[in-house]
XYZ file of C-alpha atoms in Angstrom:
512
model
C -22.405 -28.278 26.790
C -19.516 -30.250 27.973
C -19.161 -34.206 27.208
C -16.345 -36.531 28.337
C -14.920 -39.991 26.288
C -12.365 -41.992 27.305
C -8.880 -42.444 24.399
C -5.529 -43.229 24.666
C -2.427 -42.279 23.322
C 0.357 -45.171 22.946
C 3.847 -44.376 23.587
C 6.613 -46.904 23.675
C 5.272 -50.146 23.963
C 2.808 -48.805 26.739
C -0.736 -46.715 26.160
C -1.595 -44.221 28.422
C -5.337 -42.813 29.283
C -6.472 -39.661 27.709
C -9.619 -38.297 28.521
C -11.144 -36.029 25.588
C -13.286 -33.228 26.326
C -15.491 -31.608 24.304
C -17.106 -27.972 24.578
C -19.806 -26.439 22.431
C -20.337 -23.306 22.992
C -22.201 -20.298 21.134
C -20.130 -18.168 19.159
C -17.938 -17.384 15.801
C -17.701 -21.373 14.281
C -14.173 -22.519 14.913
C -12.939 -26.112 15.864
C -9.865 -26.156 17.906
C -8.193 -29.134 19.767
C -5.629 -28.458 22.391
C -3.109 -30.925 24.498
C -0.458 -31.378 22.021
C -2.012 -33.096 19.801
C 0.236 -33.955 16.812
C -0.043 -33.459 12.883
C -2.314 -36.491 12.598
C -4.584 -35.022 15.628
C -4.890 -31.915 14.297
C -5.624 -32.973 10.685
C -8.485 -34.878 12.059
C -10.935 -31.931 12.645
C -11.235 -32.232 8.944
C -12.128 -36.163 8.742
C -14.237 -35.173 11.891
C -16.573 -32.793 10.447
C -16.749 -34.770 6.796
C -17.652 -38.154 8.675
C -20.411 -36.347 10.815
C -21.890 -34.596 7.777
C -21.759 -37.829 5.308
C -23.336 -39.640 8.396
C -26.514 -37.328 8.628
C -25.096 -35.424 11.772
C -25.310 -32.069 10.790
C -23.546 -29.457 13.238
C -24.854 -25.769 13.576
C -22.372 -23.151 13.318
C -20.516 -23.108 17.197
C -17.371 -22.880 18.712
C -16.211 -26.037 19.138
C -12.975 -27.122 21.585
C -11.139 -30.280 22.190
C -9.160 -30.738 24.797
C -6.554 -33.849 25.091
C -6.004 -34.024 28.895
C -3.627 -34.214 30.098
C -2.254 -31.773 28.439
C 1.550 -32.355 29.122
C 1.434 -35.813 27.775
C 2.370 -36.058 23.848
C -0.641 -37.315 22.008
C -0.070 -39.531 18.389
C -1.986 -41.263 16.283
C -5.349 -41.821 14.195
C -6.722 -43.344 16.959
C -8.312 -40.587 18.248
C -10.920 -39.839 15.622
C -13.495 -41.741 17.501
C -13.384 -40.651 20.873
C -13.472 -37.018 19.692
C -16.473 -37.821 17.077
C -17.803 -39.579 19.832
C -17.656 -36.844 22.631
C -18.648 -33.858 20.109
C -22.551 -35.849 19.469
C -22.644 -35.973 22.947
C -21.944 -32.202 23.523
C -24.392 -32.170 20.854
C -27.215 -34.474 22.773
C -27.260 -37.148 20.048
C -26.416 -39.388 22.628
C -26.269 -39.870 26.098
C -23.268 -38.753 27.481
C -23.679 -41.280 30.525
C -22.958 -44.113 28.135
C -19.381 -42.681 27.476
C -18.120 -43.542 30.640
C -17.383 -47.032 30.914
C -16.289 -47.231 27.561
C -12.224 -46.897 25.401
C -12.928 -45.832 22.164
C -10.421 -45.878 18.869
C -10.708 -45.729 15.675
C -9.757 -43.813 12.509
C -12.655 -41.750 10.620
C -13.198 -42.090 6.737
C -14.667 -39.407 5.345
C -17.865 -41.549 4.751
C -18.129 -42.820 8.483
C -16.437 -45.899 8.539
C -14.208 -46.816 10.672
C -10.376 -47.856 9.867
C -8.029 -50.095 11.869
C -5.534 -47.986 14.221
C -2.517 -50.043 15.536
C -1.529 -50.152 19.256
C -4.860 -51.501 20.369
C -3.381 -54.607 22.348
C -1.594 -51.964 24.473
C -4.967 -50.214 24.147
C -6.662 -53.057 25.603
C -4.627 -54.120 28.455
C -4.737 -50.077 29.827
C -8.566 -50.494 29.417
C -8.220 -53.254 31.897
C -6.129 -51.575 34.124
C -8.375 -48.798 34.225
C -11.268 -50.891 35.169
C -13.016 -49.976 31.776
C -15.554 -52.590 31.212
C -16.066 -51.682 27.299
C -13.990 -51.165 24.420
C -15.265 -49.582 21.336
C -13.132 -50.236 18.230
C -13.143 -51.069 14.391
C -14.353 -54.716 13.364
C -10.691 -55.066 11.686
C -8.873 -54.788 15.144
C -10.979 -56.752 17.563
C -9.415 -59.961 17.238
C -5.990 -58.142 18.394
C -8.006 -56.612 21.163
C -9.542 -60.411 21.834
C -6.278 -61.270 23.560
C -7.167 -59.587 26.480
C -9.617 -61.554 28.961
C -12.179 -59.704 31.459
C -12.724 -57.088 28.612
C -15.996 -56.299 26.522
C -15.158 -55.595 22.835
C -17.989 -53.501 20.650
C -17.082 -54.429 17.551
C -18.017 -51.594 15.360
C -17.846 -50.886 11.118
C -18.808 -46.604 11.043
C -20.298 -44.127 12.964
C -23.760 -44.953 12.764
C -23.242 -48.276 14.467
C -21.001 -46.328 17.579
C -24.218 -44.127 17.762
C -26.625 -46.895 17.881
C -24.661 -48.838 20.815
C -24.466 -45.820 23.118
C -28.517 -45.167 22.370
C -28.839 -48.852 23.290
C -30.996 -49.171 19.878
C -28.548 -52.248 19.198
C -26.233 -55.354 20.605
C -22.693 -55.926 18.591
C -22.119 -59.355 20.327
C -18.174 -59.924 20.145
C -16.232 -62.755 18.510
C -15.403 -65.700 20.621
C -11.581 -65.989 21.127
C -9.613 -68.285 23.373
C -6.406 -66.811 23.744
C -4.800 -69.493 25.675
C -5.927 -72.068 22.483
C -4.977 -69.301 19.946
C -1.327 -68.985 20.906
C -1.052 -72.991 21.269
C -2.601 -73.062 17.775
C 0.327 -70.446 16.521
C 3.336 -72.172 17.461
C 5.097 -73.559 14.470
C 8.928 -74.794 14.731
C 9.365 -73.388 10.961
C 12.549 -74.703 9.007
C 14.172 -77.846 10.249
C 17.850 -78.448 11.303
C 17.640 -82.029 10.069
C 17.322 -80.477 6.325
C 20.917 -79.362 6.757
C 23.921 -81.633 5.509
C 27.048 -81.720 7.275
C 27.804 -78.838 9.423
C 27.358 -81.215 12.616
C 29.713 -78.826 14.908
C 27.867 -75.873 13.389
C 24.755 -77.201 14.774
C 26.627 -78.033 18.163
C 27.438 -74.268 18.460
C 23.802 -73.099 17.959
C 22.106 -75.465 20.313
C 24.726 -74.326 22.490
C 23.800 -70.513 21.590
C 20.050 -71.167 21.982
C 20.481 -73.116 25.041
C 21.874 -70.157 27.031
C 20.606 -67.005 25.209
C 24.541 -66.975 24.204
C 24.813 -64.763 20.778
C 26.937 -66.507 17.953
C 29.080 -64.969 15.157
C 29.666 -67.480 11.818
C 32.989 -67.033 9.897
C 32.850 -69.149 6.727
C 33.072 -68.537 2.836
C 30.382 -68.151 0.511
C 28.091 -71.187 0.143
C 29.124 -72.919 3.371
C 25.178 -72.274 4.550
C 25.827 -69.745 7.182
C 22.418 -68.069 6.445
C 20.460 -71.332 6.254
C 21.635 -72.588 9.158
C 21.274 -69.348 10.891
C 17.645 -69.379 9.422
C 16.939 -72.733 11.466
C 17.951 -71.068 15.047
C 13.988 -70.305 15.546
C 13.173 -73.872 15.521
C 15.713 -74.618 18.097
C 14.458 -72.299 20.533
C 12.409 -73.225 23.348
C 8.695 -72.070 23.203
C 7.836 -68.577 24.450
C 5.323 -68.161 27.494
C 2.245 -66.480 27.310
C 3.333 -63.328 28.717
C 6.199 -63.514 26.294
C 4.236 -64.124 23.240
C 2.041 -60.895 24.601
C 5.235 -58.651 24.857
C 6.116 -59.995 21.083
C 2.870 -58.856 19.925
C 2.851 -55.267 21.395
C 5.432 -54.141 19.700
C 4.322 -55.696 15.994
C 1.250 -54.168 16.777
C 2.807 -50.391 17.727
C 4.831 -51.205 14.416
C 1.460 -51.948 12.780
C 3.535 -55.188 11.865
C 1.033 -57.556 13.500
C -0.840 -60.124 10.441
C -4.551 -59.440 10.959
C -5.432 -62.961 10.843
C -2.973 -63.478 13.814
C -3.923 -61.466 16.808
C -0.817 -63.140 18.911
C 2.110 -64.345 17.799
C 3.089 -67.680 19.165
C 6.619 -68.518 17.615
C 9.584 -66.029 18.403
C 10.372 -63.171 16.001
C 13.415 -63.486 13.207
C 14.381 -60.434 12.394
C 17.008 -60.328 9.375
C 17.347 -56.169 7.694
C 19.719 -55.522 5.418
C 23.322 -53.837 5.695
C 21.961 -50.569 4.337
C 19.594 -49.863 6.960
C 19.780 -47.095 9.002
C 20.733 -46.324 13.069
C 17.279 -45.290 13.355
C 15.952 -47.888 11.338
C 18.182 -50.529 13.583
C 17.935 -49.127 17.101
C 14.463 -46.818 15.907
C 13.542 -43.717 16.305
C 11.529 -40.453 14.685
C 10.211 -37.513 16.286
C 7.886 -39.747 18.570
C 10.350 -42.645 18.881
C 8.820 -46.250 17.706
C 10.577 -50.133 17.479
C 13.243 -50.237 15.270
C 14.684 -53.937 14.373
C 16.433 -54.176 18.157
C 12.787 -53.844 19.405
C 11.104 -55.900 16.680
C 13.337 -58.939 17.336
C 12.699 -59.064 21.475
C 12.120 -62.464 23.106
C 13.919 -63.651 19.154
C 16.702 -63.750 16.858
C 17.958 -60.631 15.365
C 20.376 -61.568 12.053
C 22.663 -59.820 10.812
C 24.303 -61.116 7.410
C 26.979 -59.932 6.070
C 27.648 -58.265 9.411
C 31.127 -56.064 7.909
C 29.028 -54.612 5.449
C 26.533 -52.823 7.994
C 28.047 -49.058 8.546
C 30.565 -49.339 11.633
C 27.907 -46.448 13.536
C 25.338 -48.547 13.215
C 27.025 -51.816 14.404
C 28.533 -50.012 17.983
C 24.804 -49.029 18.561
C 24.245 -52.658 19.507
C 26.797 -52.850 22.316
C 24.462 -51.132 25.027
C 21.034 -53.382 23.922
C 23.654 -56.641 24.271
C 24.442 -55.462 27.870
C 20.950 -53.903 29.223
C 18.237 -55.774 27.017
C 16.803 -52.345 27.350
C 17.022 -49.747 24.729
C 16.420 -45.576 25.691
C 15.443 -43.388 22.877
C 16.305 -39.913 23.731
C 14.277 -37.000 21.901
C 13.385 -33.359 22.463
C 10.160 -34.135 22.745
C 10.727 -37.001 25.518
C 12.791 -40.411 26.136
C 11.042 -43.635 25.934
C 12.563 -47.254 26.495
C 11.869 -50.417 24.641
C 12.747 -54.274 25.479
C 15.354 -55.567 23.242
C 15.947 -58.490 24.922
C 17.195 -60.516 21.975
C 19.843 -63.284 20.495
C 22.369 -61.614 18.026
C 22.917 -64.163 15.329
C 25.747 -62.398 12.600
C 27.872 -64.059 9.614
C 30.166 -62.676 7.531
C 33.131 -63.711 5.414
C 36.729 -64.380 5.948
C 37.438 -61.659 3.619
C 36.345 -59.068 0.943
C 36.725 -61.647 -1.655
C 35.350 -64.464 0.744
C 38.201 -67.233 0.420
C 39.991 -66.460 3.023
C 41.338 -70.150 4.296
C 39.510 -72.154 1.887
C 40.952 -75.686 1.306
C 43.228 -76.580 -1.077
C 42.174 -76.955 -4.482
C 39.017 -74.724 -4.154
C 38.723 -70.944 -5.279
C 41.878 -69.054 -4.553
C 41.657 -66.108 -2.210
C 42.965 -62.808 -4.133
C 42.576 -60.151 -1.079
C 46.473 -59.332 0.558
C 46.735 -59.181 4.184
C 46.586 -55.571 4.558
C 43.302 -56.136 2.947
C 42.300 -58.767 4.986
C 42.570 -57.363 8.498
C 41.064 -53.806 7.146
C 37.830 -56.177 6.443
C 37.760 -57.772 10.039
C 38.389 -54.847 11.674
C 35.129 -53.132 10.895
C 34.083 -54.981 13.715
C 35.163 -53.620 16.877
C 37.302 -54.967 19.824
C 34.155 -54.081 22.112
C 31.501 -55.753 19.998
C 33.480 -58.787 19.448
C 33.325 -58.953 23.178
C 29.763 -59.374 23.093
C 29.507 -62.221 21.285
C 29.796 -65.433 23.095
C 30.339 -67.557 20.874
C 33.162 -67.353 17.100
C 32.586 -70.199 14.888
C 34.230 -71.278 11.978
C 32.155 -72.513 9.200
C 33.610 -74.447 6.249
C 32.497 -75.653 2.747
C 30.246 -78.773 3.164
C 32.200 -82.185 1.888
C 30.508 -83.208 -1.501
C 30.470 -86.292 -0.181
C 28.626 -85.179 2.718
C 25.817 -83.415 0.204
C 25.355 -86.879 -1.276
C 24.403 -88.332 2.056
C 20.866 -89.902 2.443
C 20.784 -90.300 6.399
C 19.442 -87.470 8.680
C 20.443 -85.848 11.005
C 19.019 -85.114 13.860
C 15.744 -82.646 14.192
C 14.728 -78.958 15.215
C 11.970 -80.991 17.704
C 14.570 -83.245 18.976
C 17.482 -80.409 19.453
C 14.521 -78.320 20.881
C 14.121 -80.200 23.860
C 17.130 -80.746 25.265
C 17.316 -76.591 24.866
C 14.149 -76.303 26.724
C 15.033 -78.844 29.725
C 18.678 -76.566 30.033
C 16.873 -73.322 29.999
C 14.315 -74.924 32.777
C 17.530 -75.671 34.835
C 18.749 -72.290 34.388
C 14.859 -71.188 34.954
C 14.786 -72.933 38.816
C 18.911 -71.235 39.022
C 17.612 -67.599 38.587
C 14.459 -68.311 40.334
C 15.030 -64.678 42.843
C 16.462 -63.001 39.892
C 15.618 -61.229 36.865
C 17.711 -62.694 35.254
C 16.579 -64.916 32.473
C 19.311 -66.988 30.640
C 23.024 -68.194 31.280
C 23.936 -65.241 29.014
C 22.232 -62.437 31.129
C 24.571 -63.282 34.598
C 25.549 -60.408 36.431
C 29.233 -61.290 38.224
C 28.416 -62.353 41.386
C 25.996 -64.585 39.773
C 29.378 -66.166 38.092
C 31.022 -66.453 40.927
C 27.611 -68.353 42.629
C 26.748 -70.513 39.657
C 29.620 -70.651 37.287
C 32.934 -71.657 39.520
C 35.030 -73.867 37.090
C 37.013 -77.253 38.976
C 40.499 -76.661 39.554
C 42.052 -78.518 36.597
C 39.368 -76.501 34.100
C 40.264 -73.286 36.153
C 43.869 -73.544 35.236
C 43.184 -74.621 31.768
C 41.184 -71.298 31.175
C 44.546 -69.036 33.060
C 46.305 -70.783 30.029
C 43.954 -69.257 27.930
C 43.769 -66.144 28.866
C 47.277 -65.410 28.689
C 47.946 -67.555 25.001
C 44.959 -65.738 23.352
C 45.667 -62.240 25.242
C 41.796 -62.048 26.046
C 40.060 -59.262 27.883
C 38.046 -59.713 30.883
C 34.883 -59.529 29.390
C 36.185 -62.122 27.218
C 36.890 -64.613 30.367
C 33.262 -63.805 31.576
C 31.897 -65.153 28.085
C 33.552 -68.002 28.198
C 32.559 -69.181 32.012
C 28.391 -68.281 30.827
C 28.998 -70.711 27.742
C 30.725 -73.207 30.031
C 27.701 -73.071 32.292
C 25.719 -73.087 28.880
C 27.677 -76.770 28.136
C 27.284 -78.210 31.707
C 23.608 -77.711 31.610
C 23.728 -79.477 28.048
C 25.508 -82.384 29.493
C 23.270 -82.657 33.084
C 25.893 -81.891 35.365
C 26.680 -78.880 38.256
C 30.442 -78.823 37.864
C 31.869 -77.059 35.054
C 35.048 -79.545 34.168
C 37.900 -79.303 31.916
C 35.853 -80.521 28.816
C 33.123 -78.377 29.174
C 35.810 -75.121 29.241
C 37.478 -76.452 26.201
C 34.922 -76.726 23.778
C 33.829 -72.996 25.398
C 37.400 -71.390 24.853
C 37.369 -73.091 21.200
C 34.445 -70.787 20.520
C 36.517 -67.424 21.298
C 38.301 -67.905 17.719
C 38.417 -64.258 16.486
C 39.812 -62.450 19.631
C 43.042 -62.427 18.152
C 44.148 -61.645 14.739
C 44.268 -64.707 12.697
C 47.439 -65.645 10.175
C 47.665 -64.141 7.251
């Protein structure tokens, strides 16, 4: 006897439908499952048979085959136990086979019965929707994630025996009630505050500037100026994310299998922060099936790279395509998938090996000679320099400022006048995709980002004094558009071009 069940394989941030079919047949006992499956597939025949068996289903000797259809499509993942359990006791008549067909099912088999959580299932969920599958059968542990998704019955289940009672109708597993709309209000948290900062006020300038147009930032300064804390802070300056962004955010933690399981969507935007010795793959990702790496991880956020000379030069030049496309392509043997990377690159590094480079008078001598000097800045390319909008110098606080009892201004307060620019730059880019002052294609510069004569000339003298490229003269028209928003006016004007071109410090080699 044949049965069908309904699975799904995830790959990229998107699932795709598998059907599973199941034939039982008399003959020599085998159990074979075909439709390139991979390692974890095929090991489950094992967890299969010992979950069946420990669950009072025995199975008479037959020949037993599984296909994965269809069967050009790469299948990954525990998720499949279920559905093949599932469509095997229907083969078998232990339930009717009828009752698979409006249902998704995942899940990962222990040996006993019960069932584990599988990640993906938000992806999971909103194929089962498009679909137009009314059920979806899944561990207790991931129905929360699966919540998320309106106009979509969940069957919270704990083992087999319960899946095999719901499909004989012998008993209801009502679902939890979840308002996702409430649940990702209820999630947003501005984290550290900018006010907790001393000194550093033209520090902050630069990343409300950054954060105001998507714009990413690079922080020169020496050791203990608080280039990581305030870089740290940039989340709480950002405006809100949608709901739709807040879903993208939360497929991908949940392919990484990254996602908390008491927060089925994540409401603030990601801060992503590895360390210099990580990998290409573990940076742009990657593995046989490609997954997220950090690029992915830190869409719709703030990716953070400290120390940013210290990260190996090959991994570094991997960023320059994400900065450009907010799309990343993972090219394997097996296939090519593409991720959103549509992030902020937030870096900081020191002057020099030693990291007193230019510090004042009277502080810590530096003890690196120029040779050594411009050997340490030039692990970072010409090219990748380009792509940062904005260079910023960041010195050691004043003592004097430390000591200082007034505040500064806050996160919540900074936040808003981000939000109202990027709602101007919102109604701009209305017929466009794109998003942020930072993501204009050239013609859009030449619509929305004409300087006045007197700031036009001022940026010619630029160009020619600092010897910058033309991406470079791009860069600094988006941040002057960044700066008029700021201020509430159309017309980018000599001011607004200045304080831009004062952010385009490391483009040429500085004294040493």
């Amino acid at each position: 006897m044949i049965a069908q069940a309904h699975a799904a394989t995830v790959l990229g941030i998107e699932a795709h439908p598998i059907t599973v079919e199941v034939d039982v047949a008399i003959g020599l006992s085998a159990f074979n499952i075909v439709g390139l499956p991979d390692n974890t597939i095929r090991e489950s025949r094992d967890r299969i048979l010992a979950a069946l068996s420990n669950c009072g289903f025995a199975l008479p000797p037959r020949k037993i085959v599984v296909n994965l259809a269809p069967a050009q499509l790469k299948k990954v993942g525990a998720g499949f136990d279920l559905p093949i359990a599932v469509a095997l006791l229907a083969a078998m008549g232990h339930c009717p086979a009828e009752r698979l067909q409006d249902c998704l099912f995942a899940g990962e088999l222990s040996l006993e019965g019960s069932l584990r959580s599988v990640r993906g299932v938000l992806p999971m969920a909103l194929m089962a929707r498009r679909q137009q599958l009314s059920q979806l059968v899944l561990p207790v542990a991931n129905e929360l994630e699966a919540g998320v998704v309106p106009e979509l019955q969940r069957v919270p289940v704990r083992n087999l025996r319960d899946v095999i009672a719901f499909l004989r109708n012998e008993q209801e597993f009502p679902q939890t009630e979840l308002d996702a709309e409430s649940l990702f209000q209820q999630h947003q948290q501005l984290g550290e505050d900018l006010q907790d900062v001393k000194g550093q006020e033209h520090v902050k300038r630069a990343l409300e500037v950054a954060a105001a147009g998507g714009h990413n930032l690079l922080m020169l300064g020496p050791p203990g100026s608080g280039k990581t804390m305030l870089a740290r802070r940039m989340v709480s300056i950002l405006p809100p994310p949608s709901f739709d962004e807040a879903l993208e955010v939360t497929q991908i933690h949940s392919i990484a299998g990254l996602l908390p399981a008491d927060r089925p969507l994540l409401g603030t935007r990601p801060f992503r922060t590895p360390h210099h010795t990580i990998s290409s793959a573990g940076l742009a990702g990657g593995g046989s099936i490609p997954g997220p790496g950090e690029i992915s991880l830190a869409h719709n956020g703030v990716l953070f790279l400290d120390e940013l000379p210290e990260f190996p030069r090959a991994v570094l030049e991997l960023l320059r395509q994400p900065l450009e496309d907010r799309r990343l392509t993972i090219s394997r043997a097996a296939m090519a998938l593409e991720f959103p990377c549509d992030f902020m690159l937030l870096a900081a590094m020191n002057p020099c090996p030693c990291g007193f480079y230019g510090s004042p008078t009277g502080s810590q001598p530096c003890r690196c000679s120029p040779h050594l000097v411009q050997k340490y800045r030039s692990k970072i390319s010409g090219p990748l320099l380009d792509r940062i909008d904005l260079h910023l110098q960041v010195p050691v606080v004043d003592p004097s400022e430390l000591g200082d009892q007034r505040r500064g201004e806050s996160s919540a307060v900074i936040r808003q006048r981000v939000t109202e620019a990027r709602r101007v730059q919102e109604q701009r880019f209305l017929d466009s995709p794109t998003r942020s002052n930072a993501g204009m294609s050239r013609r859009e510069l030449e619509n929305f980002a004409t300087p006045s004569p007197a700031a036009l000339k001022l940026l010619e003298q630029a160009m020619q004094r600092m010897q910058l490229s033309a991406r470079a003269y791009d860069r600094i028209l988006k941040v002057a558009r960044t700066i008029a928003d700021l201020a509430g006016v159309e017309t980018i004007d000599t001011p607004h071009l200045a304080e831009a071109v004062q952010y385009r410090g490391l483009d040429r080699p500085l004294p040493v």
